[in-house]
mmCIF file of C-alpha atoms in Angstrom:
data_model
loop_
_atom_site.group_PDB
_atom_site.id
_atom_site.type_symbol
_atom_site.label_atom_id
_atom_site.label_comp_id
_atom_site.label_asym_id
_atom_site.label_seq_id
_atom_site.Cartn_x
_atom_site.Cartn_y
_atom_site.Cartn_z
ATOM 1 C CA MET A 1401 80.914 96.819 141.800
ATOM 2 C CA ARG A 1402 78.501 99.738 142.279
ATOM 3 C CA ARG A 1403 81.146 101.627 144.288
ATOM 4 C CA LEU A 1404 83.765 101.130 141.573
ATOM 5 C CA SER A 1405 81.249 102.072 138.919
ATOM 6 C CA GLY A 1406 80.444 105.204 140.825
ATOM 7 C CA ARG A 1407 84.101 106.146 141.214
ATOM 8 C CA PHE A 1408 84.677 105.569 137.520
ATOM 9 C CA ARG A 1409 81.742 107.766 136.636
ATOM 10 C CA SER A 1410 82.917 110.450 139.017
ATOM 11 C CA SER A 1411 86.471 110.345 137.533
ATOM 12 C CA LEU A 1412 85.065 110.630 134.075
ATOM 13 C CA ILE A 1413 82.830 113.623 134.834
ATOM 14 C CA ILE A 1414 85.541 115.456 136.767
ATOM 15 C CA GLY A 1415 88.000 114.625 133.986
ATOM 16 C CA ILE A 1416 85.731 116.116 131.350
ATOM 17 C CA GLN A 1417 85.310 119.272 133.525
ATOM 18 C CA GLY A 1418 89.066 119.474 133.825
ATOM 19 C CA ILE A 1419 89.505 119.275 130.056
ATOM 20 C CA ARG A 1420 86.899 122.001 129.503
ATOM 21 C CA ALA A 1421 88.558 124.225 132.162
ATOM 22 C CA ARG A 1422 92.032 123.835 130.637
ATOM 23 C CA LYS A 1423 91.383 123.868 126.883
ATOM 24 C CA LEU A 1424 94.816 125.288 125.989
ATOM 25 C CA ARG A 1425 96.705 122.618 127.861
ATOM 26 C CA THR A 1426 94.469 119.936 126.343
ATOM 27 C CA LEU A 1427 95.210 121.286 122.867
ATOM 28 C CA LEU A 1428 98.937 121.332 123.561
ATOM 29 C CA SER A 1429 98.772 117.740 124.738
ATOM 30 C CA MET A 1430 96.807 116.696 121.621
ATOM 31 C CA ILE A 1431 99.331 118.464 119.365
ATOM 32 C CA SER A 1432 102.286 116.668 121.057
ATOM 33 C CA LEU A 1433 100.496 113.328 120.735
ATOM 34 C CA PHE A 1434 98.847 113.823 117.289
ATOM 35 C CA LEU A 1435 101.922 112.948 115.149
ATOM 36 C CA GLY A 1436 102.558 109.770 117.089
ATOM 37 C CA VAL A 1437 99.002 108.487 116.814
ATOM 38 C CA LEU A 1438 98.833 109.594 113.203
ATOM 39 C CA ALA A 1439 101.974 107.609 112.443
ATOM 40 C CA VAL A 1440 100.430 104.476 113.933
ATOM 41 C CA VAL A 1441 97.225 104.971 111.892
ATOM 42 C CA VAL A 1442 99.079 105.695 108.616
ATOM 43 C CA VAL A 1443 101.392 102.705 109.125
ATOM 44 C CA GLN A 1444 98.482 100.338 109.834
ATOM 45 C CA ALA A 1445 96.461 101.738 106.958
ATOM 46 C CA GLY A 1446 99.433 101.491 104.568
ATOM 47 C CA ALA A 1447 100.265 97.991 105.726
ATOM 48 C CA SER A 1448 96.675 96.836 105.326
ATOM 49 C CA ILE A 1449 96.342 98.315 101.857
ATOM 50 C CA ALA A 1450 99.748 96.955 100.758
ATOM 51 C CA GLU A 1451 98.842 93.499 102.147
ATOM 52 C CA ARG A 1452 95.537 93.404 100.367
ATOM 53 C CA ALA A 1453 97.111 94.570 97.117
ATOM 54 C CA LEU A 1454 99.884 92.000 97.383
ATOM 55 C CA LEU A 1455 97.433 89.191 98.150
ATOM 56 C CA ALA A 1456 95.092 90.355 95.419
ATOM 57 C CA ASP A 1457 97.837 90.211 92.786
ATOM 58 C CA LEU A 1458 98.947 86.828 93.934
ATOM 59 C CA GLU A 1459 95.388 85.532 93.985
ATOM 60 C CA ILE A 1460 94.938 86.656 90.361
ATOM 61 C CA GLN A 1461 98.119 84.859 89.284
ATOM 62 C CA GLN A 1462 97.894 81.795 91.495
ATOM 63 C CA GLY A 1463 94.358 81.515 92.851
ATOM 64 C CA TYR A 1464 92.440 81.837 96.078
ATOM 65 C CA ASP A 1465 93.822 80.231 99.216
ATOM 66 C CA GLY A 1466 92.655 76.617 99.446
ATOM 67 C CA THR A 1467 92.422 76.061 95.669
ATOM 68 C CA ARG A 1468 93.838 72.742 94.530
ATOM 69 C CA VAL A 1469 95.965 73.055 91.396
ATOM 70 C CA MET A 1470 96.919 70.093 89.243
ATOM 71 C CA ASP A 1471 99.640 70.480 86.586
ATOM 72 C CA MET A 1472 100.625 67.770 84.155
ATOM 73 C CA ALA A 1473 102.845 67.018 81.168
ATOM 74 C CA ILE A 1474 101.499 67.703 77.678
ATOM 75 C CA GLN A 1475 99.944 64.623 76.187
ATOM 76 C CA PRO A 1476 97.048 64.216 73.684
ATOM 77 C CA GLU A 1477 95.149 61.668 75.772
ATOM 78 C CA ALA A 1478 95.379 63.862 78.830
ATOM 79 C CA THR A 1479 93.531 66.712 77.189
ATOM 80 C CA GLU A 1480 90.571 64.448 76.437
ATOM 81 C CA ILE A 1481 90.590 63.114 80.015
ATOM 82 C CA LEU A 1482 90.482 66.676 81.418
ATOM 83 C CA ALA A 1483 87.704 67.814 79.008
ATOM 84 C CA ASP A 1484 85.535 64.748 79.855
ATOM 85 C CA SER A 1485 86.165 64.818 83.614
ATOM 86 C CA VAL A 1486 85.188 68.429 84.194
ATOM 87 C CA ARG A 1487 82.336 68.793 81.708
ATOM 88 C CA GLY A 1488 79.332 70.296 83.496
ATOM 89 C CA ARG A 1489 81.007 70.402 86.935
ATOM 90 C CA GLU A 1490 81.099 73.460 89.192
ATOM 91 C CA ASP A 1491 83.887 72.347 91.492
ATOM 92 C CA ALA A 1492 86.656 72.101 88.861
ATOM 93 C CA VAL A 1493 87.791 74.064 85.830
ATOM 94 C CA ALA A 1494 90.245 72.921 83.215
ATOM 95 C CA MET A 1495 92.676 75.350 81.538
ATOM 96 C CA LEU A 1496 94.163 74.262 78.212
ATOM 97 C CA GLY A 1497 96.586 76.642 76.573
ATOM 98 C CA VAL A 1498 97.576 76.827 72.918
ATOM 99 C CA SER A 1499 99.101 79.352 70.602
ATOM 100 C CA GLY A 1500 96.769 81.591 68.590
ATOM 101 C CA ILE A 1501 97.717 84.148 65.952
ATOM 102 C CA VAL A 1502 95.214 86.870 65.127
ATOM 103 C CA GLY A 1503 95.709 88.898 61.961
ATOM 104 C CA GLU A 1504 96.737 88.492 58.326
ATOM 105 C CA PRO A 1505 96.917 84.832 57.233
ATOM 106 C CA GLY A 1506 100.257 83.374 56.187
ATOM 107 C CA VAL A 1507 102.466 85.971 57.933
ATOM 108 C CA LEU A 1508 104.601 85.770 61.022
ATOM 109 C CA PRO A 1509 103.338 87.654 64.101
ATOM 110 C CA VAL A 1510 105.022 90.851 65.340
ATOM 111 C CA ASN A 1511 105.669 89.106 68.636
ATOM 112 C CA PRO A 1512 106.835 85.503 67.913
ATOM 113 C CA GLY A 1513 106.125 83.076 70.725
ATOM 114 C CA GLY A 1514 103.511 85.378 72.193
ATOM 115 C CA ALA A 1515 106.151 87.630 73.679
ATOM 116 C CA PRO A 1516 105.223 90.944 75.249
ATOM 117 C CA LEU A 1517 105.527 93.759 72.724
ATOM 118 C CA ASP A 1518 108.483 95.320 74.602
ATOM 119 C CA GLN A 1519 110.474 92.088 74.700
ATOM 120 C CA ASP A 1520 112.233 90.069 72.020
ATOM 121 C CA TRP A 1521 112.045 86.313 72.464
ATOM 122 C CA GLY A 1522 113.806 85.541 69.234
ATOM 123 C CA PRO A 1523 112.332 84.366 65.869
ATOM 124 C CA ALA A 1524 109.412 82.017 65.499
ATOM 125 C CA MET A 1525 110.524 78.429 65.520
ATOM 126 C CA ILE A 1526 109.211 75.207 64.069
ATOM 127 C CA CYS A 1527 110.026 72.099 66.078
ATOM 128 C CA ASN A 1528 109.829 68.457 65.206
ATOM 129 C CA ASP A 1529 111.617 65.189 65.918
ATOM 130 C CA GLN A 1530 114.670 66.421 64.046
ATOM 131 C CA GLY A 1531 114.953 69.602 66.111
ATOM 132 C CA CYS A 1532 113.876 73.264 65.733
ATOM 133 C CA GLU A 1533 114.475 75.768 62.989
ATOM 134 C CA PRO A 1534 113.275 79.282 62.268
ATOM 135 C CA ALA A 1535 109.804 79.455 60.684
ATOM 136 C CA PRO A 1536 109.726 80.657 57.098
ATOM 137 C CA GLY A 1537 107.927 83.860 56.137
ATOM 138 C CA VAL A 1538 107.911 87.534 56.967
ATOM 139 C CA LYS A 1539 106.372 89.512 59.741
ATOM 140 C CA GLY A 1540 103.031 91.071 58.972
ATOM 141 C CA GLN A 1541 99.923 92.508 60.614
ATOM 142 C CA ALA A 1542 99.421 89.700 63.123
ATOM 143 C CA VAL A 1543 99.705 89.302 66.899
ATOM 144 C CA GLU A 1544 100.338 86.062 68.692
ATOM 145 C CA VAL A 1545 98.556 85.386 71.971
ATOM 146 C CA ARG A 1546 98.418 82.526 74.430
ATOM 147 C CA LEU A 1547 94.949 81.152 73.864
ATOM 148 C CA THR A 1548 93.575 79.669 77.125
ATOM 149 C CA ALA A 1549 90.501 77.448 76.706
ATOM 150 C CA LEU A 1550 88.336 77.234 79.829
ATOM 151 C CA SER A 1551 85.814 74.509 80.673
ATOM 152 C CA GLY A 1552 83.993 76.851 83.092
ATOM 153 C CA ASP A 1553 84.108 80.157 84.932
ATOM 154 C CA VAL A 1554 87.682 80.330 86.284
ATOM 155 C CA ARG A 1555 86.874 83.423 88.346
ATOM 156 C CA LYS A 1556 85.662 81.268 91.226
ATOM 157 C CA PHE A 1557 89.276 80.251 91.581
ATOM 158 C CA ARG A 1558 91.113 83.313 90.257
ATOM 159 C CA PRO A 1559 89.565 86.734 90.727
ATOM 160 C CA TYR A 1560 90.302 88.346 87.350
ATOM 161 C CA ARG A 1561 89.284 91.985 87.356
ATOM 162 C CA THR A 1562 87.105 93.132 84.486
ATOM 163 C CA ILE A 1563 88.494 96.297 82.920
ATOM 164 C CA SER A 1564 85.996 96.674 80.095
ATOM 165 C CA GLY A 1565 83.332 94.681 78.342
ATOM 166 C CA GLN A 1566 82.177 91.416 79.857
ATOM 167 C CA TRP A 1567 83.476 88.008 80.870
ATOM 168 C CA LEU A 1568 82.735 84.768 79.033
ATOM 169 C CA ASP A 1569 79.159 83.559 79.392
ATOM 170 C CA PHE A 1570 79.089 79.835 80.125
ATOM 171 C CA THR A 1571 75.288 79.701 80.472
ATOM 172 C CA ARG A 1572 74.448 80.068 76.793
ATOM 173 C CA MET A 1573 74.932 77.687 73.912
ATOM 174 C CA PRO A 1574 78.438 77.681 72.351
ATOM 175 C CA SER A 1575 78.937 79.900 69.314
ATOM 176 C CA MET A 1576 80.547 78.969 66.023
ATOM 177 C CA SER A 1577 82.417 82.287 66.249
ATOM 178 C CA PRO A 1578 84.475 82.009 69.465
ATOM 179 C CA LYS A 1579 84.232 84.933 71.923
ATOM 180 C CA LEU A 1580 87.567 86.058 73.297
ATOM 181 C CA VAL A 1581 88.324 87.956 76.503
ATOM 182 C CA LEU A 1582 91.750 89.646 76.311
ATOM 183 C CA ASN A 1583 94.145 90.483 79.143
ATOM 184 C CA GLN A 1584 95.546 93.990 79.250
ATOM 185 C CA PRO A 1585 98.783 93.266 77.295
ATOM 186 C CA ALA A 1586 96.761 91.640 74.451
ATOM 187 C CA ALA A 1587 94.336 94.563 74.402
ATOM 188 C CA ASP A 1588 97.277 96.968 74.166
ATOM 189 C CA ALA A 1589 98.784 94.943 71.323
ATOM 190 C CA PHE A 1590 95.544 95.008 69.301
ATOM 191 C CA GLN A 1591 95.193 98.715 69.989
ATOM 192 C CA GLN A 1592 98.686 99.279 68.619
ATOM 193 C CA TYR A 1593 98.292 96.948 65.673
ATOM 194 C CA HIS A 1594 94.986 97.047 63.861
ATOM 195 C CA VAL A 1595 94.895 93.545 62.446
ATOM 196 C CA PRO A 1596 92.213 91.633 60.605
ATOM 197 C CA ALA A 1597 89.846 89.649 62.811
ATOM 198 C CA GLU A 1598 91.034 86.192 61.706
ATOM 199 C CA MET A 1599 92.617 83.726 64.032
ATOM 200 C CA ARG A 1600 94.628 80.615 63.165
ATOM 201 C CA VAL A 1601 95.425 77.964 65.744
ATOM 202 C CA GLY A 1602 97.859 75.127 65.099
ATOM 203 C CA GLY A 1603 95.992 71.944 64.377
ATOM 204 C CA ALA A 1604 92.670 73.630 63.643
ATOM 205 C CA ALA A 1605 90.723 72.590 60.606
ATOM 206 C CA ALA A 1606 90.348 76.206 59.409
ATOM 207 C CA ASN A 1607 90.867 79.737 60.451
ATOM 208 C CA VAL A 1608 88.177 81.246 62.667
ATOM 209 C CA THR A 1609 86.721 84.702 63.114
ATOM 210 C CA PRO A 1610 86.810 85.546 66.826
ATOM 211 C CA GLN A 1611 84.806 88.222 68.623
ATOM 212 C CA PHE A 1612 86.473 90.352 71.290
ATOM 213 C CA VAL A 1613 83.966 90.813 74.117
ATOM 214 C CA GLY A 1614 86.012 92.086 77.073
ATOM 215 C CA VAL A 1615 89.348 92.916 78.748
ATOM 216 C CA VAL A 1616 90.470 91.646 82.115
ATOM 217 C CA ASP A 1617 93.458 92.043 84.455
ATOM 218 C CA ASP A 1618 95.001 88.607 84.939
ATOM 219 C CA GLY A 1619 98.389 89.706 86.255
ATOM 220 C CA ASP A 1620 100.195 88.307 83.182
ATOM 221 C CA VAL A 1621 102.609 90.342 81.113
ATOM 222 C CA GLN A 1622 102.255 88.052 78.108
ATOM 223 C CA PRO A 1623 99.381 88.713 75.643
ATOM 224 C CA ARG A 1624 96.685 86.208 76.505
ATOM 225 C CA ALA A 1625 93.124 85.542 75.359
ATOM 226 C CA TYR A 1626 90.486 83.408 77.126
ATOM 227 C CA VAL A 1627 87.906 81.346 75.225
ATOM 228 C CA ARG A 1628 85.261 78.776 76.123
ATOM 229 C CA LEU A 1629 86.632 75.229 75.596
ATOM 230 C CA ASP A 1630 83.444 74.036 73.938
ATOM 231 C CA GLU A 1631 83.656 76.912 71.416
ATOM 232 C CA LEU A 1632 87.302 76.186 70.575
ATOM 233 C CA THR A 1633 86.750 72.444 70.203
ATOM 234 C CA THR A 1634 84.350 73.200 67.355
ATOM 235 C CA TRP A 1635 87.469 73.988 65.341
ATOM 236 C CA LEU A 1636 90.206 72.240 67.325
ATOM 237 C CA PRO A 1637 89.672 68.777 68.821
ATOM 238 C CA PRO A 1638 91.000 68.425 72.436
ATOM 239 C CA SER A 1639 93.600 65.864 71.305
ATOM 240 C CA ARG A 1640 95.230 68.483 69.058
ATOM 241 C CA MET A 1641 95.663 70.956 71.915
ATOM 242 C CA ALA A 1642 98.605 68.996 73.266
ATOM 243 C CA ASP A 1643 101.362 70.235 70.996
ATOM 244 C CA PRO A 1644 104.654 70.407 72.910
ATOM 245 C CA SER A 1645 106.231 72.452 70.074
ATOM 246 C CA THR A 1646 103.953 75.382 70.890
ATOM 247 C CA GLY A 1647 104.503 75.230 74.582
ATOM 248 C CA GLY A 1648 100.968 74.188 75.501
ATOM 249 C CA GLU A 1649 99.562 74.431 79.002
ATOM 250 C CA MET A 1650 97.412 71.875 80.917
ATOM 251 C CA ARG A 1651 96.083 72.764 84.340
ATOM 252 C CA LEU A 1652 93.150 71.771 86.490
ATOM 253 C CA LEU A 1653 91.799 74.095 89.245
ATOM 254 C CA MET A 1654 89.602 72.401 91.905
ATOM 255 C CA THR A 1655 88.027 73.000 95.275
ATOM 256 C CA GLN A 1656 89.352 71.035 98.200
ATOM 257 C CA GLY A 1657 87.815 67.603 98.459
ATOM 258 C CA SER A 1658 86.546 67.602 94.901
ATOM 259 C CA PRO A 1659 85.939 64.049 93.580
ATOM 260 C CA VAL A 1660 87.440 65.148 90.269
ATOM 261 C CA GLU A 1661 90.924 65.053 91.669
ATOM 262 C CA PRO A 1662 91.306 61.312 92.453
ATOM 263 C CA VAL A 1663 89.504 60.368 89.234
ATOM 264 C CA VAL A 1664 91.781 62.481 87.012
ATOM 265 C CA SER A 1665 94.894 61.458 88.946
ATOM 266 C CA ALA A 1666 94.095 57.758 88.453
ATOM 267 C CA LYS A 1667 93.418 58.160 84.733
ATOM 268 C CA LEU A 1668 96.599 60.155 84.186
ATOM 269 C CA LYS A 1669 98.739 57.671 86.074
ATOM 270 C CA ALA A 1670 97.267 54.936 83.995
ATOM 271 C CA LEU A 1671 98.632 56.787 80.947
ATOM 272 C CA GLY A 1672 102.009 57.096 82.554
ATOM 273 C CA VAL A 1673 101.559 60.765 83.308
ATOM 274 C CA GLU A 1674 102.451 61.853 86.888
ATOM 275 C CA PRO A 1675 100.396 64.936 87.862
ATOM 276 C CA TYR A 1676 101.716 67.514 90.267
ATOM 277 C CA VAL A 1677 99.105 68.727 92.731
ATOM 278 C CA GLN A 1678 99.470 71.584 95.196
ATOM 279 C CA THR A 1679 97.271 73.689 97.451
ATOM 280 C CA ILE A 1680 97.416 77.481 97.127
ATOM 281 C CA GLU A 1681 98.520 79.019 100.461
ATOM 282 C CA THR A 1682 99.313 82.543 99.474
ATOM 283 C CA ARG A 1683 98.706 84.199 102.850
ATOM 284 C CA LYS A 1684 100.726 81.618 104.706
ATOM 285 C CA GLU A 1685 103.643 81.904 102.292
ATOM 286 C CA GLN A 1686 103.695 85.694 102.578
ATOM 287 C CA GLU A 1687 103.076 85.809 106.372
ATOM 288 C CA LYS A 1688 106.714 86.169 107.382
ATOM 289 C CA GLN A 1689 107.332 88.911 104.859
ATOM 290 C CA LEU A 1690 104.205 90.797 105.918
ATOM 291 C CA THR A 1691 104.993 90.405 109.610
ATOM 292 C CA LEU A 1692 108.511 91.736 109.161
ATOM 293 C CA MET A 1693 107.206 94.668 107.161
ATOM 294 C CA ARG A 1694 104.652 95.521 109.924
ATOM 295 C CA LEU A 1695 107.342 95.175 112.614
ATOM 296 C CA VAL A 1696 109.731 97.578 110.978
ATOM 297 C CA PHE A 1697 107.129 100.244 110.283
ATOM 298 C CA PHE A 1698 105.447 99.934 113.657
ATOM 299 C CA SER A 1699 108.791 100.267 115.395
ATOM 300 C CA MET A 1700 109.336 103.608 113.715
ATOM 301 C CA ALA A 1701 105.749 104.673 114.502
ATOM 302 C CA GLY A 1702 106.256 103.596 118.109
ATOM 303 C CA LEU A 1703 109.262 105.906 118.458
ATOM 304 C CA VAL A 1704 107.188 108.847 117.244
ATOM 305 C CA LEU A 1705 104.374 107.819 119.619
ATOM 306 C CA LEU A 1706 106.804 107.786 122.575
ATOM 307 C CA ILE A 1707 107.767 111.321 121.801
ATOM 308 C CA GLY A 1708 104.093 112.256 121.975
ATOM 309 C CA VAL A 1709 103.726 110.360 125.276
ATOM 310 C CA ALA A 1710 106.690 112.321 126.723
ATOM 311 C CA GLY A 1711 104.893 115.549 125.702
ATOM 312 C CA ILE A 1712 101.616 114.609 127.323
ATOM 313 C CA LEU A 1713 103.559 113.409 130.390
ATOM 314 C CA ASN A 1714 105.235 116.789 130.780
ATOM 315 C CA VAL A 1715 101.908 118.608 130.388
ATOM 316 C CA GLY A 1716 100.275 116.251 132.892
ATOM 317 C CA LEU A 1717 102.988 116.792 135.509
ATOM 318 C CA ALA A 1718 102.743 120.535 135.069
ATOM 319 C CA THR A 1719 98.967 120.376 135.450
ATOM 320 C CA VAL A 1720 99.161 118.311 138.611
ATOM 321 C CA GLY A 1721 101.695 120.786 140.057
ATOM 322 C CA GLU A 1722 99.255 123.604 139.515
ATOM 323 C CA ARG A 1723 96.380 121.656 141.047
ATOM 324 C CA VAL A 1724 98.171 120.604 144.287
ATOM 325 C CA GLU A 1725 95.821 122.655 146.462
ATOM 326 C CA GLU A 1726 92.746 121.355 144.667
ATOM 327 C CA PHE A 1727 93.764 117.731 145.134
ATOM 328 C CA ALA A 1728 94.803 118.277 148.748
ATOM 329 C CA LEU A 1729 91.423 119.904 149.450
ATOM 330 C CA ARG A 1730 89.622 116.956 147.844
ATOM 331 C CA ARG A 1731 91.675 114.618 150.085
ATOM 332 C CA ALA A 1732 90.726 116.705 153.093
ATOM 333 C CA VAL A 1733 86.968 116.213 152.420
ATOM 334 C CA GLY A 1734 87.367 112.451 152.058
ATOM 335 C CA THR A 1735 88.118 111.859 148.414
ATOM 336 C CA PRO A 1736 89.945 108.522 148.016
ATOM 337 C CA ARG A 1737 93.457 108.502 146.554
ATOM 338 C CA THR A 1738 92.205 106.121 143.805
ATOM 339 C CA LEU A 1739 89.628 108.670 142.694
ATOM 340 C CA LEU A 1740 92.276 111.399 142.468
ATOM 341 C CA ALA A 1741 94.433 109.141 140.358
ATOM 342 C CA GLY A 1742 91.375 108.249 138.281
ATOM 343 C CA ILE A 1743 90.618 111.912 137.582
ATOM 344 C CA VAL A 1744 94.073 112.466 136.166
ATOM 345 C CA LEU A 1745 93.996 109.235 134.139
ATOM 346 C CA ALA A 1746 90.546 110.066 132.812
ATOM 347 C CA GLU A 1747 91.794 113.417 131.526
ATOM 348 C CA THR A 1748 94.826 111.911 129.716
ATOM 349 C CA LEU A 1749 92.716 108.991 128.377
ATOM 350 C CA LEU A 1750 90.154 111.368 127.002
ATOM 351 C CA THR A 1751 92.893 113.461 125.519
ATOM 352 C CA GLY A 1752 94.352 110.355 123.900
ATOM 353 C CA LEU A 1753 90.961 109.274 122.484
ATOM 354 C CA LEU A 1754 90.281 112.749 121.101
ATOM 355 C CA THR A 1755 93.693 112.764 119.467
ATOM 356 C CA ALA A 1756 93.025 109.300 118.020
ATOM 357 C CA ALA A 1757 89.719 110.474 116.564
ATOM 358 C CA ALA A 1758 91.426 113.508 114.975
ATOM 359 C CA ALA A 1759 94.248 111.319 113.503
ATOM 360 C CA ILE A 1760 91.743 108.765 112.136
ATOM 361 C CA GLY A 1761 89.701 111.524 110.552
ATOM 362 C CA VAL A 1762 92.707 113.162 108.968
ATOM 363 C CA SER A 1763 94.015 109.793 107.670
ATOM 364 C CA ALA A 1764 90.626 108.821 106.218
ATOM 365 C CA ALA A 1765 90.229 112.216 104.521
ATOM 366 C CA GLY A 1766 93.790 112.112 103.237
ATOM 367 C CA LEU A 1767 93.234 108.649 101.750
ATOM 368 C CA LYS A 1768 90.038 109.846 100.090
ATOM 369 C CA VAL A 1769 91.842 112.775 98.492
ATOM 370 C CA VAL A 1770 94.686 110.576 97.296
ATOM 371 C CA THR A 1771 92.291 108.087 95.685
ATOM 372 C CA MET A 1772 90.460 110.958 93.943
ATOM 373 C CA LEU A 1773 93.659 112.415 92.567
ATOM 374 C CA VAL A 1774 95.653 109.353 91.532
ATOM 375 C CA GLY A 1775 93.234 106.427 91.922
ATOM 376 C CA ASP A 1776 92.645 106.091 88.231
ATOM 377 C CA SER A 1777 96.345 105.783 87.403
ATOM 378 C CA GLN A 1778 97.246 103.581 90.335
ATOM 379 C CA PRO A 1779 95.344 100.247 90.409
ATOM 380 C CA ILE A 1780 96.373 99.689 94.077
ATOM 381 C CA LEU A 1781 94.397 102.761 95.098
ATOM 382 C CA ARG A 1782 91.334 102.125 92.884
ATOM 383 C CA ASP A 1783 88.180 101.772 94.946
ATOM 384 C CA VAL A 1784 90.234 101.410 98.125
ATOM 385 C CA GLN A 1785 88.454 101.948 101.466
ATOM 386 C CA PHE A 1786 89.892 103.166 104.729
ATOM 387 C CA PRO A 1787 90.895 99.943 106.612
ATOM 388 C CA TRP A 1788 89.026 99.425 109.857
ATOM 389 C CA GLU A 1789 92.207 97.905 111.303
ATOM 390 C CA ALA A 1790 93.806 101.390 111.045
ATOM 391 C CA GLY A 1791 90.946 102.920 113.072
ATOM 392 C CA VAL A 1792 91.295 100.208 115.768
ATOM 393 C CA ALA A 1793 95.057 100.790 115.815
ATOM 394 C CA GLY A 1794 94.585 104.491 116.244
ATOM 395 C CA ILE A 1795 92.164 104.005 119.187
ATOM 396 C CA VAL A 1796 94.541 101.528 120.847
ATOM 397 C CA ALA A 1797 97.426 103.886 120.347
ATOM 398 C CA GLY A 1798 95.468 106.746 121.894
ATOM 399 C CA ILE A 1799 94.552 104.631 124.931
ATOM 400 C CA ILE A 1800 98.092 103.429 125.398
ATOM 401 C CA ALA A 1801 99.442 106.995 125.105
ATOM 402 C CA GLY A 1802 96.799 108.222 127.577
ATOM 403 C CA VAL A 1803 97.727 105.544 130.119
ATOM 404 C CA LEU A 1804 101.500 105.953 129.762
ATOM 405 C CA GLY A 1805 101.292 109.773 129.746
ATOM 406 C CA GLY A 1806 98.937 109.896 132.724
ATOM 407 C CA PHE A 1807 100.304 107.142 134.942
ATOM 408 C CA VAL A 1808 103.050 109.140 136.647
ATOM 409 C CA PRO A 1809 100.943 112.305 137.073
ATOM 410 C CA ALA A 1810 98.130 110.101 138.526
ATOM 411 C CA LEU A 1811 100.523 108.599 141.092
ATOM 412 C CA ARG A 1812 101.738 112.099 141.997
ATOM 413 C CA ALA A 1813 98.167 113.349 142.436
ATOM 414 C CA ALA A 1814 97.273 110.367 144.607
ATOM 415 C CA GLY A 1815 100.330 110.952 146.821
ATOM 416 C CA ILE A 1816 99.600 114.569 147.670
ATOM 417 C CA PRO A 1817 99.217 114.822 151.523
ATOM 418 C CA ILE A 1818 96.222 116.468 153.164
ATOM 419 C CA ALA A 1819 98.586 118.856 155.029
ATOM 420 C CA THR A 1820 99.304 120.622 151.751
ATOM 421 C CA VAL A 1821 95.959 122.441 151.964
ATOM 422 C CA MET A 1822 96.888 123.785 155.404
ATOM 423 C CA ARG A 1823 100.150 125.242 153.977
ATOM 424 C CA ALA A 1824 98.199 126.774 151.129
#
């Protein structure tokens, strides 16, 4: 072990001396290899950023991996079961959705059905046992939102990003004036239409005066507002939240193994409601797509890297050809063939590592510049950091290129006969 360690150290020292003595050839080797290593680093960095952005968007819309999601049919008794089962719990959050119209009383909203402002979902409808018909009235200064009542902080299951203001505070006493957190489409709608701060909810005893306290990114294109369930139930009992004519929503988010799940399931089945439960597995579902994307881009980067390897191979062979007398003289004084091969490999490996360091530095600096220039307009680049996986990929690519580019020159150096020094 000591002998091998000594040879390795000798190869490394002599390799460094060789690089210093032939700076121009080292620079040419780095230039030929730089684009290949840079391509690997950029591909890995882009793939990592794209993967995190894709998973982040899916987590906002669906939830963290491992989250248990229970959906159920709209029924008045089910809303009371959900509200009672999750009250005061940290391992489960109920989401009850109703329709809310903010603005002038007695007028139709500018976006019937809570449609996005740039889409037309048709006129507002009133549905009953006899069927559905257009709602009477005229459009006025009012905006319809999907009002989602939460029993607790849903961000432990869905990482909503705060854009401005603050999130709902579940630690304080409920207020008579419900506090609303808007998503971005709802915030844009209220910025475009300056409506009175009066909200009417179907089934509520009276109109309420909400307070807008924040804006979040929830990945939804439909205007939506979030409110504490205990603040909304001051005006709207849970049993009146289950109105199929308004397209209500009933969902329960839970941690795995939560005792809430079997209790709620049993109570719902007793009512004749069959819940649908699933586990969020976003990464697993996207694994094939992400793997295919990486394979395609790494194949293209590998071709560029092979071109760089060919360049460093040519430079290495030319260098060995010029150093035939030197290597033959070292053989004549007892230098082992393995040490000669190690000297050449050490030079190419060091060249590959230096090139990798330069490519990583350029990539990190380029990403920093891009985030400074367009980070505010592109959410995917906001607060993004250079992925450590890209740095590792660059180092591995540099090592592989150094080994491939130096293997043949190392064999040639090790095979130089001692008699060559006599001819010289």
